[in-house]
Amino acid sequence: MIEIVATGPLNTVQDLGRPGYRNIGVTASGAMDPLALRIGNVLLGNAPGAAGIEVQTFPFQVRFSEGGAFAITGADCRATLDGVPLPPWWTAGAAPGQMLELFPPLKDARAYLCLAGGVAVAPVMGSRSTSLRGGFGGLQGRVLATGDHVATDRAADGFLPKGGFGVVPPAVALKDAFPVAEGGALLIRALPAGEHDLFGADAQRFWSQLWKISARSDRTGYRLSGDPIHPTEVMEMRSHGVVPGVIQVPPAGEPIVQMSDANTAGGYPKIAGVIEADLWRLGQARIGSLLRFVPATHAEARAAEQALAAYIADVHKTARLVRQALAGMA
Amino acid sequence: MARRDRSTGRNTIGDLSDPALISTLAGWLEGSGANALEITTPDGGGLKIVLAAGARAVRIAETVPEAPAVRPEGHAVRAPMAGLFRDRHPAAMETGPLAGAGRALEAGAIAGFVEVGPVLLPVIASKAGMVGEIHARAEGLIGYGDAVLTMEPSR
Amino acid sequence: MSFQQAAPASIVPDTDELARISFIGTRAFLIEAPGAFDLPTQRRIWALSHALETRPEIAEIVPGMTNLLVILKETPETPEAVVHALQEEWRRARGVDLAGREIEIAVTYGGEHAGDLPALCDLSGLSDREVVRIHHEGTYRVFALGSAPGFGYLHGLDPRIHMPRKTVPSLHMARGSVTIGGMQTGVAVLTGPNGWNSIGFAELQMFDPMAAAPAVMAPGDTVRFRPERIEL
């Protein structure tokens, strides 16, 4: 059990989301950086889909009313436990009464606080993710507030070395599988979507230019600013299902990338769709930062997915073995 | 090999003979270019994995722990496990080392990391003091219990 | 509100024209039916949806307006093979009429939640009474659900009262607003920004996340609006 001592306005309980209900208009929601949430859970011996807290406004401060293990992953938020700094991507134990503080990260956008056992809220339609738009899931369908108490489910037994331990963050460990930013811009791979070719010469400008993530961006979607692009003809679109990562172009010509809280249906022309394996990186992109889209293939997307899966499996196996070995030596 | 209390459900020394563990440890060795790794336990049990040069074969031998070399004027901060020594976090390579010579460390402070595959273990200063001699080479291989650095007592 | 079973399934003829299939990211394939935005086309989409339901490699199927989004569990090695298989299913799909329920929704036409009724009168050249009569005399089919939890896109709106979506959405349209968007009508399920045009209000709660079947409407349902009150 933890108590929220201080929080910004948009921090919520999230798990890996609520897919499977788009056919009744329900957004999947879920962590914007699902990789960070997974690794946090793996470090704690939780199920990979256990719910954690997505922190995107800082400072964020919690008190452990009961002791327990926790993990901090995602953006390096310079966390401290009773004032003692913790490395990023780290798990440690907290004694009853200890205070954990997360400060504004200098890069990346979202930090994840996972708790041993996972956040205990009742699943709604198979998920503990907060759907702010629908007003359900998470903690009463709303953002976390000062004074909230967040309970946890029963934790797995596991040896935790003194001082805790961590992992090499994926941005470092996977730098070969994920294109490194050039001149500070994030490279995001995407596949051309249904109306791509109708943009004519503007399609090339979509891929070649740097887009800036505008201030009107949130968990629902990122609005990009740049040199507008337009289809060569006005088309009458019928509403159809969409998934996070779809890049739609409204009449004004500046694209919108749908994110975790994406609408389930859309009707704007869509120029491309981000490969799923790059969504976690987009989920960490900050307002005001630059990105460029890189055309990709299904084969390249699969290679990126395999790199992610191998990293997760390696963390899982190694963390277990290291715990066993250290427990044996303790 | 020594076995601990089974009733607590805790992992025991016996787990060190787990073939999966050994193959993983051997994998790290191969990846790091070293040819031997030793895990020694306080009660005298231990495990030595020797990887023949260029081969995948692994030989396991029980060993007797060597007496740790503690210098009388200070105390050693030791590696919690064998692996690659990191003097700073791998995501913050542009910063300086966590424990530069002459720097004061609080008790419990992290003086570096041992990287074991994707896992990072903290190298912890058990007592407050001043960083004296640094023994471990950054990004070099380090054994379990090896002295990473020597701490001088605080004035 | 009342429910009853509608007519049993019927068959409509096949066409040989291929569907249009495109990617949204790596796992989602959008199948768009050729031809008109009408009930026969939607019936074939329902048939396709039904045929794909049991395929083990498919995670999710999202019917839209004469289209279907198929989300696979894994990124396929050969997307061309997936497109080919989906095209085959489309070719085989014969229209089915879903045995939907009949849903009657009591509506207060006009009044405080009918902010766009005067504009619709101007556009159509009809009086407010005529607009309301044409709307409640219609019989509508739920083509698909989407956009917001439990929101049903209703097909069957009389062309005389078609009205384009707003270019600037209303910021705080109330949940329950009875709205017209282009050639479709529907009942808003969430209070918030909405680009459709409001002509009335219904009390009916269209979605309950805690219910075994959270959405009141389902594709194939028949919807009628009963004028409970008219405030003009």
PDB file of N, CA, C and O in Angstrom, chain A residues 69-91:
ATOM      1  N   ALA A  69       8.757  -4.046  -2.203  1.00  0.00           N
ATOM      2  CA  ALA A  69       9.650  -3.774  -3.325  1.00  0.00           C
ATOM      3  C   ALA A  69       8.910  -2.953  -4.376  1.00  0.00           C
ATOM      4  O   ALA A  69       7.693  -3.042  -4.513  1.00  0.00           O
ATOM      5  N   PHE A  70       9.687  -2.132  -5.086  1.00  0.00           N
ATOM      6  CA  PHE A  70       9.133  -1.321  -6.166  1.00  0.00           C
ATOM      7  C   PHE A  70      10.169  -1.252  -7.279  1.00  0.00           C
ATOM      8  O   PHE A  70      11.341  -1.597  -7.074  1.00  0.00           O
ATOM      9  N   ALA A  71       9.742  -0.809  -8.446  1.00  0.00           N
ATOM     10  CA  ALA A  71      10.673  -0.606  -9.561  1.00  0.00           C
ATOM     11  C   ALA A  71      10.314   0.690 -10.261  1.00  0.00           C
ATOM     12  O   ALA A  71       9.144   1.051 -10.363  1.00  0.00           O
ATOM     13  N   ILE A  72      11.371   1.403 -10.695  1.00  0.00           N
ATOM     14  CA  ILE A  72      11.198   2.645 -11.453  1.00  0.00           C
ATOM     15  C   ILE A  72      11.831   2.421 -12.823  1.00  0.00           C
ATOM     16  O   ILE A  72      13.018   2.088 -12.911  1.00  0.00           O
ATOM     17  N   THR A  73      11.043   2.581 -13.869  1.00  0.00           N
ATOM     18  CA  THR A  73      11.575   2.408 -15.231  1.00  0.00           C
ATOM     19  C   THR A  73      11.094   3.569 -16.098  1.00  0.00           C
ATOM     20  O   THR A  73      10.379   4.446 -15.646  1.00  0.00           O
ATOM     21  N   GLY A  74      11.476   3.529 -17.366  1.00  0.00           N
ATOM     22  CA  GLY A  74      11.073   4.591 -18.293  1.00  0.00           C
ATOM     23  C   GLY A  74      12.002   5.784 -18.168  1.00  0.00           C
ATOM     24  O   GLY A  74      13.208   5.625 -17.943  1.00  0.00           O
ATOM     25  N   ALA A  75      11.427   6.982 -18.296  1.00  0.00           N
ATOM     26  CA  ALA A  75      12.241   8.200 -18.245  1.00  0.00           C
ATOM     27  C   ALA A  75      13.035   8.251 -16.941  1.00  0.00           C
ATOM     28  O   ALA A  75      12.518   7.899 -15.882  1.00  0.00           O
ATOM     29  N   ASP A  76      14.291   8.699 -17.036  1.00  0.00           N
ATOM     30  CA  ASP A  76      15.113   8.849 -15.822  1.00  0.00           C
ATOM     31  C   ASP A  76      14.617  10.061 -15.055  1.00  0.00           C
ATOM     32  O   ASP A  76      14.887  11.204 -15.420  1.00  0.00           O
ATOM     33  N   CYS A  77      13.852   9.786 -13.981  1.00  0.00           N
ATOM     34  CA  CYS A  77      13.218  10.873 -13.229  1.00  0.00           C
ATOM     35  C   CYS A  77      13.993  11.162 -11.953  1.00  0.00           C
ATOM     36  O   CYS A  77      13.441  11.724 -11.016  1.00  0.00           O
ATOM     37  N   ARG A  78      15.255  10.786 -11.928  1.00  0.00           N
ATOM     38  CA  ARG A  78      16.161  11.111 -10.813  1.00  0.00           C
ATOM     39  C   ARG A  78      15.507  10.808  -9.462  1.00  0.00           C
ATOM     40  O   ARG A  78      15.451  11.640  -8.561  1.00  0.00           O
ATOM     41  N   ALA A  79      14.965   9.597  -9.372  1.00  0.00           N
ATOM     42  CA  ALA A  79      14.201   9.203  -8.186  1.00  0.00           C
ATOM     43  C   ALA A  79      15.077   9.162  -6.943  1.00  0.00           C
ATOM     44  O   ALA A  79      16.279   8.875  -7.017  1.00  0.00           O
ATOM     45  N   THR A  80      14.470   9.479  -5.815  1.00  0.00           N
ATOM     46  CA  THR A  80      15.155   9.332  -4.532  1.00  0.00           C
ATOM     47  C   THR A  80      14.254   8.584  -3.562  1.00  0.00           C
ATOM     48  O   THR A  80      13.032   8.721  -3.609  1.00  0.00           O
ATOM     49  N   LEU A  81      14.876   7.781  -2.706  1.00  0.00           N
ATOM     50  CA  LEU A  81      14.153   7.102  -1.636  1.00  0.00           C
ATOM     51  C   LEU A  81      14.661   7.691  -0.321  1.00  0.00           C
ATOM     52  O   LEU A  81      15.840   7.536   0.003  1.00  0.00           O
ATOM     53  N   ASP A  82      13.801   8.383   0.361  1.00  0.00           N
ATOM     54  CA  ASP A  82      14.208   9.139   1.561  1.00  0.00           C
ATOM     55  C   ASP A  82      15.437  10.006   1.258  1.00  0.00           C
ATOM     56  O   ASP A  82      16.371  10.108   2.052  1.00  0.00           O
ATOM     57  N   GLY A  83      15.450  10.597   0.096  1.00  0.00           N
ATOM     58  CA  GLY A  83      16.522  11.518  -0.281  1.00  0.00           C
ATOM     59  C   GLY A  83      17.741  10.869  -0.892  1.00  0.00           C
ATOM     60  O   GLY A  83      18.617  11.560  -1.401  1.00  0.00           O
ATOM     61  N   VAL A  84      17.828   9.532  -0.852  1.00  0.00           N
ATOM     62  CA  VAL A  84      18.991   8.844  -1.418  1.00  0.00           C
ATOM     63  C   VAL A  84      18.704   8.530  -2.892  1.00  0.00           C
ATOM     64  O   VAL A  84      17.695   7.892  -3.202  1.00  0.00           O
ATOM     65  N   PRO A  85      19.583   8.996  -3.807  1.00  0.00           N
ATOM     66  CA  PRO A  85      19.309   8.792  -5.236  1.00  0.00           C
ATOM     67  C   PRO A  85      19.279   7.321  -5.633  1.00  0.00           C
ATOM     68  O   PRO A  85      20.065   6.519  -5.135  1.00  0.00           O
ATOM     69  N   LEU A  86      18.374   6.999  -6.545  1.00  0.00           N
ATOM     70  CA  LEU A  86      18.293   5.657  -7.130  1.00  0.00           C
ATOM     71  C   LEU A  86      18.679   5.765  -8.597  1.00  0.00           C
ATOM     72  O   LEU A  86      18.291   6.719  -9.264  1.00  0.00           O
ATOM     73  N   PRO A  87      19.407   4.783  -9.124  1.00  0.00           N
ATOM     74  CA  PRO A  87      19.696   4.802 -10.563  1.00  0.00           C
ATOM     75  C   PRO A  87      18.397   4.613 -11.359  1.00  0.00           C
ATOM     76  O   PRO A  87      17.399   4.120 -10.819  1.00  0.00           O
ATOM     77  N   PRO A  88      18.417   4.970 -12.640  1.00  0.00           N
ATOM     78  CA  PRO A  88      17.231   4.704 -13.460  1.00  0.00           C
ATOM     79  C   PRO A  88      17.084   3.201 -13.713  1.00  0.00           C
ATOM     80  O   PRO A  88      18.037   2.455 -13.554  1.00  0.00           O
ATOM     81  N   TRP A  89      15.881   2.781 -14.084  1.00  0.00           N
ATOM     82  CA  TRP A  89      15.592   1.367 -14.392  1.00  0.00           C
ATOM     83  C   TRP A  89      16.066   0.481 -13.248  1.00  0.00           C
ATOM     84  O   TRP A  89      16.936  -0.361 -13.412  1.00  0.00           O
ATOM     85  N   TRP A  90      15.488   0.695 -12.087  1.00  0.00           N
ATOM     86  CA  TRP A  90      15.999   0.109 -10.854  1.00  0.00           C
ATOM     87  C   TRP A  90      14.875  -0.457 -10.013  1.00  0.00           C
ATOM     88  O   TRP A  90      13.757   0.073 -10.029  1.00  0.00           O
ATOM     89  N   THR A  91      15.176  -1.537  -9.313  1.00  0.00           N
ATOM     90  CA  THR A  91      14.226  -2.047  -8.311  1.00  0.00           C
ATOM     91  C   THR A  91      14.914  -2.041  -6.954  1.00  0.00           C
ATOM     92  O   THR A  91      16.123  -2.274  -6.850  1.00  0.00           O
TER      93      THR A  91
END
